[in-house]
């Protein structure tokens, strides 16, 4: 028979296994970097860049978190009006968990937090998150499509395809009611409530959809441009390669395969994106790109930690009673 102490320890390990896994992966990754390059070599790149550009990049990246919060604030006006600070805290905790937890498991925190803080049903919060993630992925793919269209030998056809893809969310939103009615007819009765909540998770009208879409585009534009600028400062050339690296890193962060803390997967996404958009294949250039990708990843993690710290400082009060 297990003693209360042993049982308590086992329960603690079960509850915190994801946290322990994340910590183990991060420590192993840090040890690998120290063994392969040495942290002094990695951080030397920031020394060459200088403090002012680093602080500016960090401020701009942190600023995108306010834009993301406004998108959700506008998405749920009835529940969140007058509680921007509390919503900012929720979004930052969700963002940090999403970064640190593996395989997108941190995403589950969003509907849970929105229910506990604002009384939004789980199904509605989940469907809203799903829609916003589709918009996020679409914005990144649209940005990547610009580079592909510019490089295509069939310029006119490439741009026609790009414009059609750009307008895909508009077509999806315009046809939402027929699609939901179809789903309601073909799904079993037990799923009818889920379909209703899914509909409630969509923007309420064309204006709300346009604001969510525009906010998404501006948010990712700023983030990709800042990351591309940072990579350029670390001698990732040409400009198309730094742009591709920023896109590759961010695409890795929205796809299902995501390591704890983004360690390995985010820098790999940057490297793959930069190589696909014209980075040099010479050994010295690849070595510099690998180190720059790690530093860009550190910039993202530090901005997430900064945003979370701000969120916890500006709001500690729950909006609704438990």
JSON list of N, CA and C in Angstrom, two decimals, residues 77-113:
[
{"chain": "A", "resi": 77, "resn": "UNK", "atom": "N", "xyz": [-16.78, 41.33, -27.71]},
{"chain": "A", "resi": 77, "resn": "UNK", "atom": "CA", "xyz": [-17.00, 42.65, -27.09]},
{"chain": "A", "resi": 77, "resn": "UNK", "atom": "C", "xyz": [-17.91, 42.61, -25.87]},
{"chain": "A", "resi": 78, "resn": "UNK", "atom": "N", "xyz": [-18.96, 41.78, -25.91]},
{"chain": "A", "resi": 78, "resn": "UNK", "atom": "CA", "xyz": [-19.91, 41.74, -24.81]},
{"chain": "A", "resi": 78, "resn": "UNK", "atom": "C", "xyz": [-19.25, 41.27, -23.51]},
{"chain": "A", "resi": 79, "resn": "UNK", "atom": "N", "xyz": [-18.36, 40.28, -23.63]},
{"chain": "A", "resi": 79, "resn": "UNK", "atom": "CA", "xyz": [-17.75, 39.68, -22.45]},
{"chain": "A", "resi": 79, "resn": "UNK", "atom": "C", "xyz": [-16.51, 40.42, -21.96]},
{"chain": "A", "resi": 80, "resn": "UNK", "atom": "N", "xyz": [-15.78, 41.08, -22.88]},
{"chain": "A", "resi": 80, "resn": "UNK", "atom": "CA", "xyz": [-14.48, 41.63, -22.51]},
{"chain": "A", "resi": 80, "resn": "UNK", "atom": "C", "xyz": [-14.41, 43.15, -22.40]},
{"chain": "A", "resi": 81, "resn": "UNK", "atom": "N", "xyz": [-15.45, 43.85, -22.84]},
{"chain": "A", "resi": 81, "resn": "UNK", "atom": "CA", "xyz": [-15.42, 45.31, -22.81]},
{"chain": "A", "resi": 81, "resn": "UNK", "atom": "C", "xyz": [-15.13, 45.83, -21.40]},
{"chain": "A", "resi": 82, "resn": "UNK", "atom": "N", "xyz": [-14.15, 46.70, -21.29]},
{"chain": "A", "resi": 82, "resn": "UNK", "atom": "CA", "xyz": [-13.75, 47.26, -20.01]},
{"chain": "A", "resi": 82, "resn": "UNK", "atom": "C", "xyz": [-12.75, 46.41, -19.25]},
{"chain": "A", "resi": 83, "resn": "UNK", "atom": "N", "xyz": [-12.33, 45.29, -19.85]},
{"chain": "A", "resi": 83, "resn": "UNK", "atom": "CA", "xyz": [-11.41, 44.38, -19.16]},
{"chain": "A", "resi": 83, "resn": "UNK", "atom": "C", "xyz": [-10.20, 44.05, -20.04]},
{"chain": "A", "resi": 84, "resn": "UNK", "atom": "N", "xyz": [-9.68, 45.05, -20.72]},
{"chain": "A", "resi": 84, "resn": "UNK", "atom": "CA", "xyz": [-8.56, 44.80, -21.64]},
{"chain": "A", "resi": 84, "resn": "UNK", "atom": "C", "xyz": [-7.34, 44.27, -20.88]},
{"chain": "A", "resi": 85, "resn": "UNK", "atom": "N", "xyz": [-7.06, 44.81, -19.71]},
{"chain": "A", "resi": 85, "resn": "UNK", "atom": "CA", "xyz": [-5.89, 44.38, -18.95]},
{"chain": "A", "resi": 85, "resn": "UNK", "atom": "C", "xyz": [-6.00, 42.91, -18.56]},
{"chain": "A", "resi": 86, "resn": "UNK", "atom": "N", "xyz": [-7.19, 42.51, -18.10]},
{"chain": "A", "resi": 86, "resn": "UNK", "atom": "CA", "xyz": [-7.39, 41.11, -17.74]},
{"chain": "A", "resi": 86, "resn": "UNK", "atom": "C", "xyz": [-7.26, 40.21, -18.96]},
{"chain": "A", "resi": 87, "resn": "UNK", "atom": "N", "xyz": [-7.79, 40.66, -20.09]},
{"chain": "A", "resi": 87, "resn": "UNK", "atom": "CA", "xyz": [-7.68, 39.88, -21.32]},
{"chain": "A", "resi": 87, "resn": "UNK", "atom": "C", "xyz": [-6.23, 39.79, -21.78]},
{"chain": "A", "resi": 88, "resn": "UNK", "atom": "N", "xyz": [-5.48, 40.87, -21.61]},
{"chain": "A", "resi": 88, "resn": "UNK", "atom": "CA", "xyz": [-4.06, 40.85, -21.99]},
{"chain": "A", "resi": 88, "resn": "UNK", "atom": "C", "xyz": [-3.32, 39.80, -21.17]},
{"chain": "A", "resi": 89, "resn": "UNK", "atom": "N", "xyz": [-3.63, 39.72, -19.87]},
{"chain": "A", "resi": 89, "resn": "UNK", "atom": "CA", "xyz": [-3.00, 38.71, -19.04]},
{"chain": "A", "resi": 89, "resn": "UNK", "atom": "C", "xyz": [-3.34, 37.30, -19.52]},
{"chain": "A", "resi": 90, "resn": "UNK", "atom": "N", "xyz": [-4.60, 37.08, -19.86]},
{"chain": "A", "resi": 90, "resn": "UNK", "atom": "CA", "xyz": [-5.04, 35.76, -20.34]},
{"chain": "A", "resi": 90, "resn": "UNK", "atom": "C", "xyz": [-4.30, 35.40, -21.63]},
{"chain": "A", "resi": 91, "resn": "UNK", "atom": "N", "xyz": [-4.24, 36.35, -22.56]},
{"chain": "A", "resi": 91, "resn": "UNK", "atom": "CA", "xyz": [-3.61, 36.05, -23.85]},
{"chain": "A", "resi": 91, "resn": "UNK", "atom": "C", "xyz": [-2.11, 35.80, -23.69]},
{"chain": "A", "resi": 92, "resn": "UNK", "atom": "N", "xyz": [-1.47, 36.48, -22.75]},
{"chain": "A", "resi": 92, "resn": "UNK", "atom": "CA", "xyz": [-0.03, 36.28, -22.56]},
{"chain": "A", "resi": 92, "resn": "UNK", "atom": "C", "xyz": [0.27, 34.95, -21.89]},
{"chain": "A", "resi": 93, "resn": "UNK", "atom": "N", "xyz": [-0.55, 34.57, -20.92]},
{"chain": "A", "resi": 93, "resn": "UNK", "atom": "CA", "xyz": [-0.37, 33.25, -20.30]},
{"chain": "A", "resi": 93, "resn": "UNK", "atom": "C", "xyz": [-0.58, 32.16, -21.34]},
{"chain": "A", "resi": 94, "resn": "UNK", "atom": "N", "xyz": [-1.62, 32.32, -22.15]},
{"chain": "A", "resi": 94, "resn": "UNK", "atom": "CA", "xyz": [-1.88, 31.35, -23.23]},
{"chain": "A", "resi": 94, "resn": "UNK", "atom": "C", "xyz": [-0.73, 31.30, -24.22]},
{"chain": "A", "resi": 95, "resn": "UNK", "atom": "N", "xyz": [-0.21, 32.46, -24.60]},
{"chain": "A", "resi": 95, "resn": "UNK", "atom": "CA", "xyz": [0.89, 32.51, -25.56]},
{"chain": "A", "resi": 95, "resn": "UNK", "atom": "C", "xyz": [2.13, 31.82, -25.01]},
{"chain": "A", "resi": 96, "resn": "UNK", "atom": "N", "xyz": [2.45, 32.08, -23.75]},
{"chain": "A", "resi": 96, "resn": "UNK", "atom": "CA", "xyz": [3.64, 31.47, -23.16]},
{"chain": "A", "resi": 96, "resn": "UNK", "atom": "C", "xyz": [3.47, 29.95, -23.05]},
{"chain": "A", "resi": 97, "resn": "UNK", "atom": "N", "xyz": [2.29, 29.50, -22.63]},
{"chain": "A", "resi": 97, "resn": "UNK", "atom": "CA", "xyz": [2.04, 28.06, -22.54]},
{"chain": "A", "resi": 97, "resn": "UNK", "atom": "C", "xyz": [2.11, 27.43, -23.93]},
{"chain": "A", "resi": 98, "resn": "UNK", "atom": "N", "xyz": [1.61, 28.14, -24.93]},
{"chain": "A", "resi": 98, "resn": "UNK", "atom": "CA", "xyz": [1.63, 27.63, -26.29]},
{"chain": "A", "resi": 98, "resn": "UNK", "atom": "C", "xyz": [3.05, 27.47, -26.81]},
{"chain": "A", "resi": 99, "resn": "UNK", "atom": "N", "xyz": [3.92, 28.39, -26.41]},
{"chain": "A", "resi": 99, "resn": "UNK", "atom": "CA", "xyz": [5.32, 28.31, -26.82]},
{"chain": "A", "resi": 99, "resn": "UNK", "atom": "C", "xyz": [6.04, 27.18, -26.10]},
{"chain": "A", "resi": 100, "resn": "UNK", "atom": "N", "xyz": [5.79, 27.07, -24.80]},
{"chain": "A", "resi": 100, "resn": "UNK", "atom": "CA", "xyz": [6.58, 26.16, -23.98]},
{"chain": "A", "resi": 100, "resn": "UNK", "atom": "C", "xyz": [6.08, 24.72, -24.00]},
{"chain": "A", "resi": 101, "resn": "UNK", "atom": "N", "xyz": [4.80, 24.50, -24.25]},
{"chain": "A", "resi": 101, "resn": "UNK", "atom": "CA", "xyz": [4.27, 23.14, -24.23]},
{"chain": "A", "resi": 101, "resn": "UNK", "atom": "C", "xyz": [4.41, 22.50, -25.60]},
{"chain": "A", "resi": 102, "resn": "UNK", "atom": "N", "xyz": [4.67, 21.18, -25.66]},
{"chain": "A", "resi": 102, "resn": "UNK", "atom": "CA", "xyz": [4.89, 20.51, -26.94]},
{"chain": "A", "resi": 102, "resn": "UNK", "atom": "C", "xyz": [3.60, 20.20, -27.70]},
{"chain": "A", "resi": 103, "resn": "UNK", "atom": "N", "xyz": [3.72, 20.06, -29.04]},
{"chain": "A", "resi": 103, "resn": "UNK", "atom": "CA", "xyz": [2.64, 19.59, -29.90]},
{"chain": "A", "resi": 103, "resn": "UNK", "atom": "C", "xyz": [1.35, 20.39, -29.75]},
{"chain": "A", "resi": 104, "resn": "UNK", "atom": "N", "xyz": [1.49, 21.69, -29.57]},
{"chain": "A", "resi": 104, "resn": "UNK", "atom": "CA", "xyz": [0.34, 22.60, -29.51]},
{"chain": "A", "resi": 104, "resn": "UNK", "atom": "C", "xyz": [-0.57, 22.35, -28.31]},
{"chain": "A", "resi": 105, "resn": "UNK", "atom": "N", "xyz": [-0.11, 21.59, -27.31]},
{"chain": "A", "resi": 105, "resn": "UNK", "atom": "CA", "xyz": [-0.97, 21.32, -26.15]},
{"chain": "A", "resi": 105, "resn": "UNK", "atom": "C", "xyz": [-1.29, 22.59, -25.38]},
{"chain": "A", "resi": 106, "resn": "UNK", "atom": "N", "xyz": [-0.44, 23.61, -25.49]},
{"chain": "A", "resi": 106, "resn": "UNK", "atom": "CA", "xyz": [-0.71, 24.87, -24.81]},
{"chain": "A", "resi": 106, "resn": "UNK", "atom": "C", "xyz": [-1.95, 25.58, -25.33]},
{"chain": "A", "resi": 107, "resn": "UNK", "atom": "N", "xyz": [-2.40, 25.22, -26.55]},
{"chain": "A", "resi": 107, "resn": "UNK", "atom": "CA", "xyz": [-3.59, 25.86, -27.12]},
{"chain": "A", "resi": 107, "resn": "UNK", "atom": "C", "xyz": [-4.82, 25.61, -26.26]},
{"chain": "A", "resi": 108, "resn": "UNK", "atom": "N", "xyz": [-4.85, 24.45, -25.58]},
{"chain": "A", "resi": 108, "resn": "UNK", "atom": "CA", "xyz": [-6.03, 24.11, -24.79]},
{"chain": "A", "resi": 108, "resn": "UNK", "atom": "C", "xyz": [-6.26, 25.10, -23.65]},
{"chain": "A", "resi": 109, "resn": "UNK", "atom": "N", "xyz": [-5.22, 25.86, -23.29]},
{"chain": "A", "resi": 109, "resn": "UNK", "atom": "CA", "xyz": [-5.38, 26.81, -22.19]},
{"chain": "A", "resi": 109, "resn": "UNK", "atom": "C", "xyz": [-6.29, 27.98, -22.56]},
{"chain": "A", "resi": 110, "resn": "UNK", "atom": "N", "xyz": [-6.38, 28.31, -23.85]},
{"chain": "A", "resi": 110, "resn": "UNK", "atom": "CA", "xyz": [-7.15, 29.49, -24.24]},
{"chain": "A", "resi": 110, "resn": "UNK", "atom": "C", "xyz": [-8.64, 29.36, -23.90]},
{"chain": "A", "resi": 111, "resn": "UNK", "atom": "N", "xyz": [-9.33, 28.33, -24.40]},
{"chain": "A", "resi": 111, "resn": "UNK", "atom": "CA", "xyz": [-10.75, 28.24, -24.04]},
{"chain": "A", "resi": 111, "resn": "UNK", "atom": "C", "xyz": [-10.98, 28.06, -22.55]},
{"chain": "A", "resi": 112, "resn": "UNK", "atom": "N", "xyz": [-10.06, 27.38, -21.87]},
{"chain": "A", "resi": 112, "resn": "UNK", "atom": "CA", "xyz": [-10.20, 27.19, -20.42]},
{"chain": "A", "resi": 112, "resn": "UNK", "atom": "C", "xyz": [-10.08, 28.53, -19.70]},
{"chain": "A", "resi": 113, "resn": "UNK", "atom": "N", "xyz": [-9.08, 29.31, -20.06]},
{"chain": "A", "resi": 113, "resn": "UNK", "atom": "CA", "xyz": [-8.89, 30.62, -19.43]},
{"chain": "A", "resi": 113, "resn": "UNK", "atom": "C", "xyz": [-10.03, 31.58, -19.75]}
]
